[in-house]
Coordinates of C-alpha atoms and ligand atoms in Angstrom, one line a residue:
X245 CA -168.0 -63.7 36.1
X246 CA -166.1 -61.6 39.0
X247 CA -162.9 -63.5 37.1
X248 CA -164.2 -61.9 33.9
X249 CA -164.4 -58.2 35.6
X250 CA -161.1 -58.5 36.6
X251 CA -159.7 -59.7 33.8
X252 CA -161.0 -56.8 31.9
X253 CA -160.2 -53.8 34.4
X254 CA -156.6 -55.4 34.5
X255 CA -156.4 -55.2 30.7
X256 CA -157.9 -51.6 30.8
X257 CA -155.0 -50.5 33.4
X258 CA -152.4 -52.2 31.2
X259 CA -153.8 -50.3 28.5
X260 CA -153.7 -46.9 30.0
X261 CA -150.0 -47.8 31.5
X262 CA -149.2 -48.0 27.9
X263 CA -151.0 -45.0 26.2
X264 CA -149.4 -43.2 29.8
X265 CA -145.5 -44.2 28.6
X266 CA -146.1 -43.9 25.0
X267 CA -147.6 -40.5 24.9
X268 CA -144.0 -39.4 27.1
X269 CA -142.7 -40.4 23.7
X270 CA -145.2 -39.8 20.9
X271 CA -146.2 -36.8 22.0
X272 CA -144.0 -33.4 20.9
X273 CA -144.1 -30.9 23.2
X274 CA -146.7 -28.0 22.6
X275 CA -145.1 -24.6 20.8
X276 CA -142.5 -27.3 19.0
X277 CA -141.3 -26.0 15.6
X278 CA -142.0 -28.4 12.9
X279 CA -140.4 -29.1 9.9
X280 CA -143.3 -28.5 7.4
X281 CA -146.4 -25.9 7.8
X282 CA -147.6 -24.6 10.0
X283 CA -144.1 -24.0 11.5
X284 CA -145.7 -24.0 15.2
X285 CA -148.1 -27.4 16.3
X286 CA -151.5 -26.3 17.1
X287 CA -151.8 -25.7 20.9
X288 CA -154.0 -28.0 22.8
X289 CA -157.2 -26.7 24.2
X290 CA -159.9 -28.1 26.9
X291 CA -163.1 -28.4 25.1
X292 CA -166.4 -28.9 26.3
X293 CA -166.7 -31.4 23.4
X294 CA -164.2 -33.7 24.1
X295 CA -163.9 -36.8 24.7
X296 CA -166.1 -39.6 25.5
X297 CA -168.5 -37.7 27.3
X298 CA -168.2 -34.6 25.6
X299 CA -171.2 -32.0 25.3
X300 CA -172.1 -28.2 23.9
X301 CA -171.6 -25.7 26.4
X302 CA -174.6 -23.4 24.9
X303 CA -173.3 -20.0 26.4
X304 CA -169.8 -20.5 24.5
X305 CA -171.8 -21.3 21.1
X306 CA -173.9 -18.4 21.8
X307 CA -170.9 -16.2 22.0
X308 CA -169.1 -18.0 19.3
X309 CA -172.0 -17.6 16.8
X310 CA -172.5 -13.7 18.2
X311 CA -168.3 -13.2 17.0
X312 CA -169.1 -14.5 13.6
X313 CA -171.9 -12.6 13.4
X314 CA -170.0 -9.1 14.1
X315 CA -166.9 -10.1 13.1
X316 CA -166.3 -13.0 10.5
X317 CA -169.5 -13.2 8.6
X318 CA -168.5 -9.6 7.1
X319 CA -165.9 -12.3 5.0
X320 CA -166.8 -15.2 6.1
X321 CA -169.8 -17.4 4.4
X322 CA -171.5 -20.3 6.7
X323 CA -173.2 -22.1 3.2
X324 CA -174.1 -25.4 5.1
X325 CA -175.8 -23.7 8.1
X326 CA -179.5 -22.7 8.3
X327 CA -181.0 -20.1 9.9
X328 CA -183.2 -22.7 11.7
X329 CA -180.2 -24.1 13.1
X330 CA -179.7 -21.8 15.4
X331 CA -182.8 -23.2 17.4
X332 CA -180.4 -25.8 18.7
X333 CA -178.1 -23.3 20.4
X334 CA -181.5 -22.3 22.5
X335 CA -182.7 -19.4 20.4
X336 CA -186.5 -19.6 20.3
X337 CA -188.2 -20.1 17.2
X338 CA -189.4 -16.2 17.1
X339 CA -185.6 -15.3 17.8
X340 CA -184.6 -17.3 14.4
X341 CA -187.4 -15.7 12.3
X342 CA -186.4 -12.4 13.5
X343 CA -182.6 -12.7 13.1
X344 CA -183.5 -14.4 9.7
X345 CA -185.3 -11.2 8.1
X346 CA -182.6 -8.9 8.5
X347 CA -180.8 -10.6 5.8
X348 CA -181.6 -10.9 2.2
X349 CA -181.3 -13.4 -0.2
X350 CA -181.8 -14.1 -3.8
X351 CA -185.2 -16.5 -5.1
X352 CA -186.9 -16.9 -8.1
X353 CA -187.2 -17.3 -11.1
X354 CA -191.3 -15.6 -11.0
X355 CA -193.3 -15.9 -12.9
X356 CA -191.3 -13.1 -15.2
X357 CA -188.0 -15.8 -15.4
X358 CA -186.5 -13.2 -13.1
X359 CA -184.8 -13.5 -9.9
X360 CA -185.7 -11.4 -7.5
X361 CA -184.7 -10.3 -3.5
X362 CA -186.2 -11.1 -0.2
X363 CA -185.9 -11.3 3.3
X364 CA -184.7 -14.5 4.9
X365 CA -187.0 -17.2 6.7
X366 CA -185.3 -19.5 9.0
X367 CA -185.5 -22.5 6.2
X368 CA -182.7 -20.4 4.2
X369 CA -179.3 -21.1 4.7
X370 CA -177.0 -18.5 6.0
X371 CA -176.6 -15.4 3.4
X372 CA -173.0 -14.7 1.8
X373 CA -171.2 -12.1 2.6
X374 CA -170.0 -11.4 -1.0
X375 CA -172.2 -12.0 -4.1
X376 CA -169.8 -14.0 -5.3
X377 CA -166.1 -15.7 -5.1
X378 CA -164.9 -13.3 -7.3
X379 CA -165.7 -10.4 -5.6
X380 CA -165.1 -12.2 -2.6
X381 CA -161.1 -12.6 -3.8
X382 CA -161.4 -9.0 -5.2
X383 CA -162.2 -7.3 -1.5
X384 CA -159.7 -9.2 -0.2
X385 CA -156.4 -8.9 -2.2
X386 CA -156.5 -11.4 -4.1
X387 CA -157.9 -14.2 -1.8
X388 CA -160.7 -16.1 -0.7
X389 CA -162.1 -15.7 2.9
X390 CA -162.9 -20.0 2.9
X391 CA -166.7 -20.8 3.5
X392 CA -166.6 -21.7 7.2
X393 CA -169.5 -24.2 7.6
X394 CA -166.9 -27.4 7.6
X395 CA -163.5 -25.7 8.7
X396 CA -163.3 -27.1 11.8
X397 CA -163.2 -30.2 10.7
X398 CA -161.1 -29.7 7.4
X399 CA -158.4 -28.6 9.0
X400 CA -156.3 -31.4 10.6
X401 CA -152.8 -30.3 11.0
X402 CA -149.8 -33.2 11.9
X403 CA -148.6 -33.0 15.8
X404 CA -145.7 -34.8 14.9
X405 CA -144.1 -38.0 15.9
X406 CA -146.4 -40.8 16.7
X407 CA -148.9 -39.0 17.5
X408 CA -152.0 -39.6 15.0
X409 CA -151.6 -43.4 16.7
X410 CA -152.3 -42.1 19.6
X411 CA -155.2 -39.7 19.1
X412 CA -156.8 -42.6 17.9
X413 CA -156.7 -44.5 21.3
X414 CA -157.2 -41.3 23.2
X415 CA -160.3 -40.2 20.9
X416 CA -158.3 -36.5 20.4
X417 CA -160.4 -35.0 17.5
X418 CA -159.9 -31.5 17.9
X419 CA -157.7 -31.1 15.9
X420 CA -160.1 -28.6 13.8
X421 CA -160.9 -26.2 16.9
X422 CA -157.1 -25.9 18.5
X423 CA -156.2 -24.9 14.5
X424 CA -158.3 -22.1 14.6
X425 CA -157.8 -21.1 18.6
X426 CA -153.8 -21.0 17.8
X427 CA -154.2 -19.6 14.4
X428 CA -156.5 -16.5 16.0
X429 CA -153.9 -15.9 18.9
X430 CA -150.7 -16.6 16.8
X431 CA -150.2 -13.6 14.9
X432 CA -146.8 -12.2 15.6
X433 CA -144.0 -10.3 14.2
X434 CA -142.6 -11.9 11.5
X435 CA -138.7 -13.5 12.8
X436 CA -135.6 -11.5 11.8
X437 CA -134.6 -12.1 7.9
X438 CA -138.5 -13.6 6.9
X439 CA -139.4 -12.0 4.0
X440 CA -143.7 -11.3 3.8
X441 CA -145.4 -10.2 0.9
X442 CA -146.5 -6.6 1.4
X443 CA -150.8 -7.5 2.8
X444 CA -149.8 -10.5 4.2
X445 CA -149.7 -11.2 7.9
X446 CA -147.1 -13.7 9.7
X447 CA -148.7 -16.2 11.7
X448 CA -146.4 -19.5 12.4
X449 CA -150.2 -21.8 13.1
X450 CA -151.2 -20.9 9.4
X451 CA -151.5 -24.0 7.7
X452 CA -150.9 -22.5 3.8
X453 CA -147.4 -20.9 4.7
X454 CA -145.9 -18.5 7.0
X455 CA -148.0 -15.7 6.0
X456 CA -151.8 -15.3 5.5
X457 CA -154.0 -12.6 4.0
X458 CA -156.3 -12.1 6.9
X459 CA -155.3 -9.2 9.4
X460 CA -156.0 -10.2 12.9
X461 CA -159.3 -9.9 12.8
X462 CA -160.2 -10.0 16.9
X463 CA -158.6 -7.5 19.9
X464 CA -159.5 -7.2 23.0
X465 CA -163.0 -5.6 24.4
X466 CA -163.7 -5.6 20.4
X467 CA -167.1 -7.7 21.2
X468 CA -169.0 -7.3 24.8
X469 CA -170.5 -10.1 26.2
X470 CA -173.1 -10.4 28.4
X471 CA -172.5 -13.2 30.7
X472 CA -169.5 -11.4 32.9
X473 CA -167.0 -14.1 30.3
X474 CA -163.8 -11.9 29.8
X475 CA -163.6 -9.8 26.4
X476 CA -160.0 -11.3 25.5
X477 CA -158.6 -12.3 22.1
X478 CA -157.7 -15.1 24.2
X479 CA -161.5 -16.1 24.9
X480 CA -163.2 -14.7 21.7
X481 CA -160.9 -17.1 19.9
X482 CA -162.0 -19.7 22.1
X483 CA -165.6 -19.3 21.7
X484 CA -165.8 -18.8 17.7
X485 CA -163.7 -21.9 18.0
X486 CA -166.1 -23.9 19.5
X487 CA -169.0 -22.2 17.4
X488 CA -167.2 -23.4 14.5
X489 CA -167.2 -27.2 15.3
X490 CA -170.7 -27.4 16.2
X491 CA -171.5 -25.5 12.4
X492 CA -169.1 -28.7 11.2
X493 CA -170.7 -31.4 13.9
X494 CA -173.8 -30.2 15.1
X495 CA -174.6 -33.7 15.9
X496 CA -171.6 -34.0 17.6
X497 CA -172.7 -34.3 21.2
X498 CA -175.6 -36.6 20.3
X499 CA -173.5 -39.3 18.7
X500 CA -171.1 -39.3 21.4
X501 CA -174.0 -40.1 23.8
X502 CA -175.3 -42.5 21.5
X503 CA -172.0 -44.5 21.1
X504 CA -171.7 -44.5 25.0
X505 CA -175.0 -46.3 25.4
X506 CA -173.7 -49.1 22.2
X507 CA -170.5 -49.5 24.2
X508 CA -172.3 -50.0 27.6
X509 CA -174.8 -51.9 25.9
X510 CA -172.1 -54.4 24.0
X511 CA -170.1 -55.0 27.3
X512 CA -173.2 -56.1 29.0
X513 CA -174.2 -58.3 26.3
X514 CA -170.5 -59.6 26.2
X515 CA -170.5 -60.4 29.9
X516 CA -174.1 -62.4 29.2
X517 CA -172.4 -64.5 26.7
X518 CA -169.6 -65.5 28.2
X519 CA -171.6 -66.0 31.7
X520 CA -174.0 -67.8 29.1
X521 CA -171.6 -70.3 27.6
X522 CA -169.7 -70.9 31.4
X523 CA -173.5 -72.0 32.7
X524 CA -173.7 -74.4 29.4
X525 CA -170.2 -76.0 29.0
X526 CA -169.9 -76.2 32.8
X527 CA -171.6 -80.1 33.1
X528 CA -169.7 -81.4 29.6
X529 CA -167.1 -83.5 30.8
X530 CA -163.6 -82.8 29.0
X531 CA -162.6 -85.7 27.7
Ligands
LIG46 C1 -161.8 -8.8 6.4 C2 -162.1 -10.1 6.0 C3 -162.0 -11.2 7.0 C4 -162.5 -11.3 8.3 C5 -163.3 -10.2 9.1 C6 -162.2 -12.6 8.8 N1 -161.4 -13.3 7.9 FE1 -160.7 -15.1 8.2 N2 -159.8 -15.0 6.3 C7 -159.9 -14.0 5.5 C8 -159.2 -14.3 4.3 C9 -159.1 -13.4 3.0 C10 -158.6 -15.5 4.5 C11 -157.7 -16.3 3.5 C12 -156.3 -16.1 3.8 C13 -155.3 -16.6 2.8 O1 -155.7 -17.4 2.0 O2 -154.1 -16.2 2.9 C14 -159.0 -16.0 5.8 C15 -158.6 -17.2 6.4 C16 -159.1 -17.6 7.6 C17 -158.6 -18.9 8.2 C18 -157.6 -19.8 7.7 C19 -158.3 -20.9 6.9 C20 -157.3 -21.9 6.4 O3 -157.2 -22.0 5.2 O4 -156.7 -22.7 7.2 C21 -159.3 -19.0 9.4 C22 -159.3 -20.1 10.4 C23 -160.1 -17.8 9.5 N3 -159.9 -17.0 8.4 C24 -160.9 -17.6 10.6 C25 -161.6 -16.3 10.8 C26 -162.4 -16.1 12.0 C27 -162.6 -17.0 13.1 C28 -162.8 -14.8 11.8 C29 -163.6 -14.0 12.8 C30 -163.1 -13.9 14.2 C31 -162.3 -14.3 10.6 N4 -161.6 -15.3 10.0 C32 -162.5 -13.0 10.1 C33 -160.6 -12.8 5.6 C34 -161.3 -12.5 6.8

């Protein structure tokens, strides 16, 4: 049994002495140009999520979903979320229903055929900003604010080299989140002899080009907050960030708790076997 143990923590250091030397070389270092878009790799963030044991932190959702709603639900639509939803960031069930009827959304047919207006109950799912895509495109020169219920998870740029083998042993998937955290801080002026459309804005994270149509749309003190975290671009970008991957994954933390207790659960039942099949073979002579 003890033999077992050992053989398996010596495998697990050999393992990690590998992933150590191979990420030296897989790895590009952060801010490296690439050759394709975006022009800059996505910079690597510490998430509460991560991980094996990775969990919400429920004040940065808070703050993420309060940024959306200020700030990017104006363009913004979050189709796959329900108001109820937002029970699981710690809002009560009275907080929901409250929140809920301020909006308005569109239900029928009555009993006239027609379709008619009303406020929102938490079963709803998160009202548009725009009536539609085209007028969505049309307020915003010509393109279309993406719904934002699964970007965090669309969104997947390359880090170069070998690195996708890697992120698979090291069980890096936020790829979604450090997108949107480098794309929100990126903006800059565009390099000497770039040519951007006229309503465009350079931003080297943007995955669709060197240019997108959104204007920064966060600067400092722009939100307050009421838990003494700093009102930075830097920290805004952080939290809507993180509010984004739980509206892709909000069942993110639960699986990853759940696959911890399988894991445990098969390497104890593997060291049973094998202890199992020792205590039976043991008294057959080899012949
Ligand atoms: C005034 C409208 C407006 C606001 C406010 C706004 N956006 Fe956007 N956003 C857009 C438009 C339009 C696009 C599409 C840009 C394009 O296609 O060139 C976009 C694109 C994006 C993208 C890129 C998606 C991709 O395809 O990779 C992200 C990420 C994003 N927005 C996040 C945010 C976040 C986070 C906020 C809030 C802090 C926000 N936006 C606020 C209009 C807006």
């Amino acid at each position: 049994m003890i033999r077992f143990f050992s053989k398996i923590s010596l495998s697990i250091f050999a393992f990690e002495v590998i992933i150590t030397l191979f990420s030296v070389v897989a790895y590009p270092s952060e801010q490296d140009s690439t050759l394709h878009y975006p022009l800059k790799i996505p910079v690597k963030q510490e998430w509460s999520f991560s991980g094996l044991f990775g969990k919400w932190d429920q004040g940065q959702l808070q703050r993420g979903f309060k940024i959306y709603v200020e700030v990017c639900g104006a363009c913004h639509s979050l189709d796959l979320v329900s108001y109820r939803n937002l029970e699981q960031l710690g809002y009560s069930e009275a907080q929901v229903k409250e929140f809920a009827s301020e909006y308005t959304v569109v239900d029928g047919p009555n009993d006239d055929g027609e379709m008619f207006d009303r406020s929102a109950q938490p079963s709803d799912f998160f009202s548009s900003p725009y009536e539609n895509k085209k007028a969505a495109i049309s307020s915003n020169n010509g393109a279309l604010p993406p719904d934002m219920s699964l970007l965090a998870k669309a969104r997947a740029p390359s880090r170069g080299g070998l690195s996708f083998i890697l992120d698979l042993f090291t069980i890096y998937a936020e790829h979604g989140p450090d997108y949107i955290y480098s794309l929100l801080t990126g903006y800059q002026d565009a390099p000497e002899g770039t040519n951007i459309d006229e309503n465009l804005y350079y931003n080297p994270y943007y995955i669709g080009g060197d240019a997108l149509a959104m204007a920064p749309p966060l600067y400092d003190q722009l939100i307050s907050y009421d838990d003494g975290m700093p009102e930075t671009v830097d920290q805004y970008a952080k939290d809507i960030s993180a509010f984004l991957m739980w509206t892709a994954e909000p069942g993110l933390a639960a699986r990853k708790q759940r696959g911890f207790v399988v894991i445990l659960f098969l390497m104890t039942f593997a060291g049973l076997v094998y202890y199992t099949k020792k205590r039976i073979w043991s008294n057959v002579v080899h012949c």
